[in-house]
Amino acid sequence: MLAICMLAAISFSSCSNEEPFATASEDDYPQILLPWFGEWENGEPVEYKSITRDMEFVDSCVVTPSQYTTVKWNIDGETVAEGTRIQKTFLAGTYTLKLIATTTKGLSTSRTGLLVVRPLEGDPTVSSSLVYRQMVAGTHVAVEGTNLENITMVIIGGMETPAKFVNGLLEFDVPLLAFGDYRLVLVDADGQQYGDNMVTIAEEPYEDPDVKKPETIVLWEGDWQVTWGTPFKELAAESKKLVKEGTIYAGTILRVYVEGEGQGAATSAWWRNILTGGNEDVEPGARGDIEIHGSQVLEYELNETSIDLIKNQDGLFVVGNGFNVKKVEIFTIPGGPDSGDEGGSTGEGGVIWEGELQVDWVMPDLGNAYDLLKKNAKAGSVLTLSVQETSASYHMCCAVIDWAGITTCKAEEKEGDGLRGDKNVSGTMDVDFPLNEQSIELIKNGNEFGVVGYGCKLTKITLK
C-alpha cells in the first residue's frame, strides 16, 4: 500500500511540471488557416480561383480564434457575404477577392487574391486593348470586341448608356464619371447582362500609334440654305475623293446637322436616295425625304450602294426645301477597312451588300458582293442573309454560287430533297450559311454569286 501511494505521488508531481494545453482566446491575434492565397507578384495579388460565369463560386474558410472571430468576403471593396462560407454567382470578369477576419477585440487580418470568372463561348466581350479600355467622360467612343452585334446598352460604374453596333464596333457615350476604374457590363436587346473587365476614366484617351482609332471628321460647317433650286452640293467632289481614298466606305456614318421647317435628304448628285438609289421621278417617296422641324440630325449608315452612287453619280448632295445645313460629318476609322482606289470594300465581319431585292428564281445582280466574298471568306466564316417574308404562297431562300448551295455545294433540288440547302423564311429573320473548305473552293472557282428562292425580300448580306 505504501509503495502504491509513493508511486501515485511521484506520478502526480511529474504531471504538474508540464505546460497546460494552450487555448486561443479573444485577446489573441486572428489567423486565417484556410484557404491559402498565393504570394503576391510585383506588388499585385495573383489568381486564387478561376470559374466560368455559369458556375457558382463556393468556398469556405477556417479561422482562429473561431468563436471570437467574424469573417467577411469582400469583392472589389464591397462586402458580398459574411461567415465562414460563401456561395454566389458573378458576371464574367476579374475580381479582387479579400477575405477579412476580425475578432471581438477589433484585431484583424486578411488575405487577397483574384477571382477570375470566364465568359462562356459566344458571350460578348470588349477588346482588352487600352485603346478601348481608357476613356474620357462625356465623349462618344467606339470599341472593338467579339459578339457585340446584339448589345444595345452598356453600364459603366452603375450608369447606363445606350449603345449601337456600327461597322464592327460598339458605339456609346461615356457616362460623366470621376477619374478612376469602373466595371463594364454589356446588355443585349433582351436585357441579358454580360460582365466584362474594368475600364478607366481618364483625362485623355490612350494613344497607340499602331492602332487605327475611330474618329469623327467634320467635312463642312457653316450655314447653307437649301431650297429645291439651291441644293447643298459642297461635298460632291470631296465625297468622291474620300471614297477613292477609302476614308468613306460601306459602314461609314454620315451625319447632316440641319435646322428649319421643311423636308430633305442626303442623295447622290443625281438626286437618288443615298442608301437605295431610289428615284423620286419613278416612285413617289423613293428619294427618302425626311420631315425637318427645328434642329435635327439626318443620319445614314452608308452601304455598298451608297459608295457606288457617290462614285458613279457625281458625289454626295443634300437636297430639299425650307432648312439650313449647319454641319456635315462622318464617323469612321482613318483609312477605312481597305483603303485604295476601289474604296468601299469591307473586311470580314462587314456588310457586303445592302438594299432591297425581291427574291425569286432568278440570279440577281448584287454589285461587287461577289468580289468582297471572294476576298474575305474563309472556312469557318458565316454568311448571313437578312430577309423578310412576303405574301407569296411559300417562302424560301438560299445563297448560291452558280446555283449550287454555298454550304452544301450541291445544285440539285429535286422533289424537295434539300440538297441545295434552301432555308425556310418566316417573318423578318437572319438566315446563316456556315462556310466550310468546300464552300471556299466553290466561291473561288465559281462565276456567279446570288441569293435565290421565292416569297421573301433580301435587305442585307453580312460576312463574319
Coordinates of C-alpha atoms in Angstrom, one line a residue:
M1 CA 0.0 0.0 0.0
L2 CA 2.8 2.4 0.9
A3 CA 4.5 1.7 -2.4
I4 CA 1.4 2.4 -4.3
C5 CA 0.9 5.8 -2.6
M6 CA 4.5 6.8 -3.2
L7 CA 4.1 5.9 -6.9
A8 CA 1.0 8.0 -7.2
A9 CA 2.7 10.9 -5.5
I10 CA 5.6 10.7 -8.0
S11 CA 3.2 10.5 -11.0
F12 CA 1.2 13.5 -9.8
S13 CA 4.3 15.5 -9.2
S14 CA 5.6 14.7 -12.7
C15 CA 2.3 15.9 -14.4
S16 CA 2.2 19.1 -12.5
N17 CA 5.5 20.2 -14.0
E18 CA 4.2 20.1 -17.7
E19 CA 2.8 23.3 -19.5
P20 CA -1.0 23.3 -19.6
F21 CA -2.7 22.8 -23.1
A22 CA -2.8 26.2 -24.9
T23 CA -6.3 27.5 -26.0
A24 CA -6.7 30.6 -28.2
S25 CA -8.6 33.5 -26.5
E26 CA -10.4 36.6 -27.7
D27 CA -7.2 38.5 -26.9
D28 CA -5.2 36.6 -29.5
Y29 CA -4.4 37.9 -33.0
P30 CA -6.7 36.3 -35.6
Q31 CA -5.3 33.9 -38.2
I32 CA -6.8 32.6 -41.4
L33 CA -5.7 28.9 -41.6
L34 CA -7.6 28.1 -44.8
P35 CA -7.8 28.8 -47.7
W36 CA -4.3 29.7 -48.7
F37 CA -3.8 32.5 -51.2
G38 CA -0.7 32.6 -53.4
E39 CA 2.2 35.1 -52.8
W40 CA 1.8 38.5 -54.5
E41 CA 3.8 39.2 -57.6
N42 CA 5.1 42.7 -58.4
G43 CA 3.0 44.2 -55.7
E44 CA -0.2 42.7 -57.1
P45 CA -2.4 39.8 -55.9
V46 CA -2.3 36.6 -58.0
E47 CA -5.1 34.4 -59.3
Y48 CA -6.8 32.4 -56.5
K49 CA -9.6 30.7 -58.3
S50 CA -11.0 30.6 -61.9
I51 CA -14.5 29.6 -62.8
T52 CA -16.9 30.1 -65.7
R53 CA -19.8 32.6 -65.3
D54 CA -22.4 29.8 -65.2
M55 CA -20.7 28.3 -62.1
E56 CA -21.3 29.3 -58.5
F57 CA -18.3 30.5 -56.5
V58 CA -18.5 28.2 -53.5
D59 CA -15.8 28.4 -50.8
S60 CA -15.2 28.2 -47.1
C61 CA -12.5 29.3 -44.6
V62 CA -11.1 28.2 -41.2
V63 CA -10.1 30.9 -38.8
T64 CA -8.8 31.1 -35.2
P65 CA -9.9 32.0 -32.6
S66 CA -13.1 30.8 -34.3
Q67 CA -15.5 31.5 -31.5
Y68 CA -14.4 35.2 -31.3
T69 CA -13.9 35.9 -35.0
T70 CA -16.2 37.2 -37.7
V71 CA -15.4 36.7 -41.4
K72 CA -16.3 39.0 -44.4
W73 CA -15.9 38.1 -48.1
N74 CA -15.1 41.3 -49.9
I75 CA -15.3 41.8 -53.7
D76 CA -13.8 44.9 -55.2
G77 CA -14.1 46.8 -52.0
E78 CA -17.7 45.7 -51.2
T79 CA -18.8 43.0 -48.7
V80 CA -20.8 40.3 -50.5
A81 CA -21.0 37.6 -47.8
E82 CA -20.4 37.1 -44.1
G83 CA -19.5 33.9 -42.3
T84 CA -17.1 31.1 -43.0
R85 CA -18.8 30.1 -46.2
I86 CA -19.7 31.8 -49.5
Q87 CA -22.0 30.6 -52.3
K88 CA -22.6 33.2 -55.0
T89 CA -22.6 33.7 -58.8
F90 CA -20.8 36.5 -60.6
L91 CA -20.8 38.1 -64.1
A92 CA -17.7 37.4 -66.2
G93 CA -14.7 39.5 -65.2
T94 CA -11.7 39.5 -62.9
Y95 CA -12.5 40.5 -59.3
T96 CA -10.3 41.3 -56.3
L97 CA -11.4 39.0 -53.5
K98 CA -10.4 40.0 -50.0
L99 CA -11.1 37.7 -47.0
I100 CA -11.2 39.6 -43.8
A101 CA -11.2 38.1 -40.3
T102 CA -11.8 40.3 -37.3
T103 CA -12.0 39.4 -33.6
T104 CA -14.4 40.8 -31.0
K105 CA -11.4 42.9 -29.7
G106 CA -11.1 44.6 -33.1
L107 CA -8.0 42.7 -34.2
S108 CA -8.0 41.9 -37.9
T109 CA -6.1 40.1 -40.6
S110 CA -6.9 39.5 -44.3
R111 CA -5.9 37.6 -47.5
T112 CA -6.3 38.9 -51.0
G113 CA -6.4 37.1 -54.4
L114 CA -8.0 37.3 -57.8
L115 CA -11.3 35.6 -58.6
V116 CA -11.4 35.1 -62.4
V117 CA -14.9 34.5 -63.9
R118 CA -14.5 33.5 -67.5
P119 CA -17.2 34.2 -70.2
L120 CA -18.9 31.4 -72.0
E121 CA -18.2 30.7 -75.7
G122 CA -20.3 33.2 -77.7
D123 CA -20.5 35.8 -74.9
P124 CA -19.9 39.4 -75.9
T125 CA -16.6 40.8 -74.8
V126 CA -14.7 44.1 -75.4
S127 CA -11.1 44.1 -76.5
S128 CA -8.5 44.3 -73.7
S129 CA -6.5 46.9 -75.6
L130 CA -6.0 50.1 -73.7
V131 CA -7.2 51.9 -76.8
Y132 CA -10.7 50.6 -75.9
R133 CA -10.3 50.5 -72.2
Q134 CA -9.2 54.1 -71.4
M135 CA -12.0 56.6 -71.9
V136 CA -12.8 60.2 -71.4
A137 CA -16.1 61.0 -69.6
G138 CA -18.7 62.6 -71.8
T139 CA -17.1 61.6 -75.1
H140 CA -18.5 59.4 -77.9
V141 CA -16.4 56.2 -78.3
A142 CA -16.4 53.1 -80.4
V143 CA -14.9 49.9 -79.0
E144 CA -13.8 46.7 -80.7
G145 CA -14.6 43.2 -79.4
T146 CA -16.4 40.0 -80.2
N147 CA -20.1 39.1 -80.4
L148 CA -21.1 42.7 -79.8
E149 CA -23.8 42.7 -82.6
N150 CA -26.8 42.5 -80.2
I151 CA -25.6 44.8 -77.5
T152 CA -27.9 47.8 -77.0
M153 CA -26.7 49.2 -73.7
V154 CA -23.6 49.4 -71.6
I155 CA -23.3 50.0 -67.9
I156 CA -20.1 51.7 -66.5
G157 CA -19.9 52.2 -62.8
G158 CA -23.6 51.5 -62.4
M159 CA -24.5 54.2 -65.0
E160 CA -26.5 53.1 -68.1
T161 CA -25.9 54.5 -71.6
P162 CA -27.4 53.3 -74.9
A163 CA -25.1 51.5 -77.4
K164 CA -25.3 50.8 -81.1
F165 CA -23.2 48.3 -83.2
V166 CA -21.9 50.1 -86.3
N167 CA -19.4 48.8 -88.8
G168 CA -18.0 46.2 -86.5
L169 CA -17.6 48.5 -83.5
L170 CA -19.9 49.2 -80.5
E171 CA -20.6 52.9 -80.1
F172 CA -21.8 54.7 -77.0
D173 CA -21.4 57.9 -74.9
V174 CA -19.1 57.6 -71.9
P175 CA -21.0 58.5 -68.7
L176 CA -19.9 61.5 -66.7
L177 CA -17.8 59.8 -64.0
A178 CA -14.9 60.9 -62.0
F179 CA -11.4 59.6 -62.9
G180 CA -10.9 56.0 -61.9
D181 CA -11.6 52.4 -62.7
Y182 CA -15.1 51.1 -63.3
R183 CA -16.5 47.8 -64.2
L184 CA -18.1 47.4 -67.7
V185 CA -21.3 45.5 -68.2
L186 CA -22.8 44.8 -71.6
V187 CA -26.6 44.4 -72.0
D188 CA -28.3 42.9 -75.1
A189 CA -31.7 43.6 -76.6
D190 CA -33.3 41.0 -74.3
G191 CA -31.9 42.7 -71.2
Q192 CA -29.4 39.9 -70.5
Q193 CA -26.3 41.3 -68.8
Y194 CA -22.8 40.1 -69.6
G195 CA -19.8 41.0 -67.4
D196 CA -16.6 42.4 -68.6
N197 CA -13.5 43.8 -67.0
M198 CA -12.7 47.3 -65.9
V199 CA -12.4 50.5 -68.0
T200 CA -10.5 53.6 -66.9
I201 CA -12.0 57.0 -67.0
A202 CA -9.0 59.3 -67.6
E203 CA -8.2 62.9 -68.6
E204 CA -7.1 61.8 -72.1
P205 CA -7.7 58.7 -74.2
Y206 CA -4.9 56.2 -74.6
E207 CA -2.9 56.8 -77.7
D208 CA -1.4 53.9 -79.6
P209 CA 0.2 54.8 -83.0
D210 CA -0.1 51.2 -84.2
V211 CA -3.9 51.0 -83.8
K212 CA -6.4 52.8 -86.1
K213 CA -8.8 54.8 -83.9
P214 CA -12.3 55.6 -84.8
E215 CA -12.9 59.3 -85.2
T216 CA -15.3 62.0 -86.3
I217 CA -14.3 64.0 -89.3
V218 CA -16.1 67.3 -89.9
L219 CA -16.4 67.7 -93.7
W220 CA -18.2 71.1 -93.7
E221 CA -19.5 73.6 -91.2
G222 CA -21.3 76.8 -91.7
D223 CA -24.8 77.9 -92.8
W224 CA -26.3 77.0 -96.1
Q225 CA -29.9 77.5 -97.1
V226 CA -31.4 74.6 -99.0
T227 CA -34.2 75.1 -101.4
W228 CA -35.4 73.0 -104.4
G229 CA -33.4 75.3 -106.6
T230 CA -30.2 75.5 -104.4
P231 CA -29.3 72.0 -103.2
F232 CA -26.4 71.7 -100.9
K233 CA -23.6 70.3 -103.2
E234 CA -20.5 71.5 -101.4
L235 CA -19.4 67.8 -100.8
A236 CA -19.9 66.5 -104.3
A237 CA -16.2 66.4 -105.4
E238 CA -14.9 65.9 -101.9
S239 CA -17.0 62.9 -101.3
K240 CA -15.8 61.2 -104.5
K241 CA -12.3 61.9 -103.4
L242 CA -12.8 60.5 -99.9
V243 CA -14.4 57.3 -101.4
K244 CA -11.4 56.9 -103.7
E245 CA -9.0 57.3 -100.7
G246 CA -11.1 54.8 -98.6
T247 CA -12.0 57.4 -96.0
I248 CA -15.6 57.0 -96.8
Y249 CA -16.6 53.3 -97.2
A250 CA -19.5 51.0 -96.6
G251 CA -20.3 51.3 -92.9
T252 CA -19.3 54.9 -92.6
I253 CA -21.8 57.0 -90.6
L254 CA -22.8 60.2 -92.4
R255 CA -24.4 62.9 -90.2
V256 CA -26.0 66.1 -91.6
Y257 CA -27.0 68.7 -89.0
V258 CA -29.9 70.7 -90.2
E259 CA -32.3 73.4 -88.9
G260 CA -35.6 74.7 -90.2
E261 CA -39.1 73.7 -91.2
G262 CA -39.2 71.6 -94.3
Q263 CA -38.0 68.3 -95.8
G264 CA -34.8 67.0 -97.2
A265 CA -32.5 64.1 -97.7
A266 CA -28.9 63.1 -98.4
T267 CA -28.7 61.9 -102.1
S268 CA -26.4 61.3 -104.9
A269 CA -25.8 64.3 -107.2
W270 CA -28.5 62.8 -109.4
W271 CA -31.0 63.2 -106.5
R272 CA -31.1 59.4 -105.8
N273 CA -31.7 58.0 -102.3
I274 CA -28.1 57.6 -100.9
L275 CA -28.9 54.2 -99.4
T276 CA -31.1 52.6 -102.0
G277 CA -30.7 54.6 -105.2
G278 CA -34.4 55.2 -105.2
N279 CA -35.7 57.7 -107.8
E280 CA -38.5 60.1 -106.9
D281 CA -39.4 60.6 -110.5
V282 CA -40.2 56.8 -110.9
E283 CA -41.6 56.1 -107.4
P284 CA -43.1 58.7 -105.1
G285 CA -41.2 58.7 -101.8
A286 CA -38.2 56.7 -103.2
R287 CA -35.8 59.6 -102.6
G288 CA -36.4 59.2 -98.8
D289 CA -37.1 62.8 -97.8
I290 CA -37.3 63.4 -94.0
E291 CA -39.5 66.0 -92.4
I292 CA -37.5 68.6 -90.6
H293 CA -38.8 70.6 -87.6
G294 CA -36.3 72.7 -85.7
S295 CA -32.8 71.3 -85.2
Q296 CA -32.3 67.7 -86.3
V297 CA -29.5 65.3 -87.4
L298 CA -30.0 63.3 -90.6
E299 CA -28.0 60.1 -90.0
Y300 CA -27.1 57.5 -92.6
E301 CA -25.1 54.3 -92.3
L302 CA -23.6 54.2 -95.8
N303 CA -23.7 50.9 -97.7
E304 CA -22.2 49.5 -100.9
T305 CA -25.0 51.1 -102.9
S306 CA -24.1 54.4 -101.3
I307 CA -20.4 54.0 -102.3
D308 CA -21.4 53.1 -105.9
L309 CA -23.7 56.1 -106.1
I310 CA -21.1 58.5 -104.8
K311 CA -18.5 57.1 -107.3
N312 CA -20.8 56.9 -110.3
Q313 CA -23.4 59.6 -109.8
D314 CA -21.1 62.6 -109.2
G315 CA -20.9 62.6 -105.5
L316 CA -22.9 63.5 -102.4
F317 CA -25.7 66.1 -102.3
V318 CA -28.2 67.3 -99.7
V319 CA -31.5 68.3 -101.2
G320 CA -34.9 69.5 -100.1
N321 CA -36.5 72.8 -99.1
G322 CA -37.0 75.0 -96.1
F323 CA -34.0 74.3 -94.0
N324 CA -30.3 75.2 -93.5
V325 CA -27.4 72.8 -93.4
K326 CA -25.2 73.6 -90.3
K327 CA -22.6 70.8 -90.4
V328 CA -21.8 67.6 -92.2
E329 CA -19.5 65.0 -90.6
I330 CA -18.6 61.3 -90.9
F331 CA -17.8 58.8 -88.2
T332 CA -15.1 56.5 -89.4
I333 CA -11.8 54.7 -89.0
P334 CA -8.9 56.6 -90.7
G335 CA -8.0 54.8 -93.9
G336 CA -11.1 52.6 -93.9
P337 CA -11.0 48.8 -93.7
D338 CA -9.4 48.6 -97.1
S339 CA -8.3 51.9 -98.4
G340 CA -7.2 52.3 -102.0
D341 CA -8.6 53.2 -105.4
E342 CA -11.5 50.8 -105.3
G343 CA -12.8 52.2 -101.9
G344 CA -15.8 51.0 -100.1
S345 CA -14.7 47.4 -99.6
T346 CA -15.3 45.8 -96.3
G347 CA -13.4 43.1 -94.4
E348 CA -14.6 40.0 -92.6
G349 CA -17.4 40.9 -90.2
G350 CA -18.8 43.6 -92.5
V351 CA -21.8 44.1 -94.7
I352 CA -21.1 43.0 -98.3
W353 CA -24.4 44.1 -99.7
E354 CA -27.4 46.1 -98.5
G355 CA -30.6 47.3 -100.2
E356 CA -34.0 45.8 -101.1
L357 CA -34.3 42.9 -103.5
Q358 CA -37.3 40.7 -104.2
V359 CA -36.0 37.1 -104.2
D360 CA -37.3 34.9 -107.0
W361 CA -35.9 32.1 -109.1
V362 CA -33.6 34.4 -111.0
M363 CA -29.9 35.0 -110.3
P364 CA -29.8 38.7 -109.1
D365 CA -27.3 41.4 -109.6
L366 CA -25.6 42.0 -106.2
G367 CA -23.0 44.5 -107.4
N368 CA -19.5 43.8 -106.0
A369 CA -20.7 41.5 -103.3
Y370 CA -19.1 38.5 -105.0
D371 CA -15.7 40.3 -105.1
L372 CA -15.9 41.0 -101.4
L373 CA -17.0 37.4 -100.7
K374 CA -14.0 36.0 -102.7
K375 CA -11.6 38.4 -100.9
N376 CA -12.8 37.9 -97.3
A377 CA -14.5 34.5 -97.0
K378 CA -12.6 31.6 -95.3
A379 CA -13.6 28.3 -93.8
G380 CA -15.4 29.0 -90.5
S381 CA -16.9 32.3 -91.8
V382 CA -20.7 32.7 -91.7
L383 CA -22.6 34.3 -94.5
T384 CA -25.9 35.8 -93.2
L385 CA -28.9 36.8 -95.2
S386 CA -31.3 39.3 -93.7
V387 CA -34.7 38.5 -95.2
Q388 CA -38.3 39.4 -94.8
E389 CA -41.3 37.1 -95.6
T390 CA -43.7 38.4 -98.3
S391 CA -47.2 37.4 -99.3
A392 CA -46.2 34.5 -101.6
S393 CA -47.6 31.0 -101.0
Y394 CA -44.2 29.7 -99.9
H395 CA -41.0 31.4 -98.5
M396 CA -37.5 30.0 -99.2
C397 CA -34.0 31.4 -99.7
C398 CA -30.6 30.1 -100.4
A399 CA -27.1 31.7 -101.0
V400 CA -25.7 30.1 -104.1
I401 CA -22.6 30.0 -106.4
D402 CA -23.6 29.1 -109.9
W403 CA -26.9 27.7 -108.4
A404 CA -25.0 25.4 -106.0
G405 CA -25.8 25.9 -102.3
I406 CA -22.9 27.8 -100.7
T407 CA -22.9 25.4 -97.8
T408 CA -23.8 22.1 -99.4
C409 CA -22.0 22.9 -102.7
K410 CA -24.8 20.9 -104.5
A411 CA -27.1 22.3 -107.1
E412 CA -29.7 19.5 -107.2
E413 CA -33.1 20.3 -105.6
K414 CA -35.4 17.6 -106.9
E415 CA -38.7 17.0 -105.3
G416 CA -37.7 18.7 -102.1
D417 CA -34.6 16.6 -101.4
G418 CA -33.0 19.6 -99.9
L419 CA -29.5 19.0 -101.4
R420 CA -29.0 22.7 -102.3
G421 CA -29.7 23.7 -98.7
D422 CA -32.7 26.1 -99.2
K423 CA -33.9 27.6 -95.9
N424 CA -37.5 28.5 -94.8
V425 CA -38.2 32.1 -94.2
S426 CA -40.7 33.3 -91.5
G427 CA -41.3 36.9 -90.7
T428 CA -38.2 39.0 -90.5
M429 CA -35.1 37.0 -89.8
D430 CA -31.4 36.3 -90.4
V431 CA -30.5 33.1 -92.2
D432 CA -27.0 31.8 -91.6
F433 CA -24.9 29.8 -94.1
P434 CA -21.7 28.5 -92.4
L435 CA -18.8 28.2 -94.9
N436 CA -16.5 25.2 -95.0
E437 CA -13.5 24.3 -97.1
Q438 CA -15.7 23.1 -99.9
S439 CA -17.6 26.4 -99.8
I440 CA -14.3 28.4 -100.2
E441 CA -13.3 26.3 -103.2
L442 CA -16.7 26.8 -104.7
I443 CA -16.5 30.6 -104.1
K444 CA -13.0 30.9 -105.6
N445 CA -13.8 28.9 -108.7
G446 CA -17.3 30.0 -109.5
N447 CA -18.8 32.5 -111.9
E448 CA -21.9 34.0 -110.2
F449 CA -22.9 34.6 -106.6
G450 CA -26.6 35.1 -105.8
V451 CA -29.5 34.7 -103.5
V452 CA -32.3 32.7 -105.0
G453 CA -35.7 31.4 -103.7
Y454 CA -39.2 32.8 -103.6
G455 CA -41.6 34.7 -101.3
C456 CA -39.1 36.9 -99.5
K457 CA -37.2 40.2 -99.7
L458 CA -33.5 40.4 -99.2
T459 CA -32.2 43.5 -97.3
K460 CA -28.7 42.7 -96.3
I461 CA -25.8 40.2 -96.7
T462 CA -23.2 40.0 -94.0
L463 CA -20.0 38.0 -93.8
K464 CA -18.5 37.4 -90.4

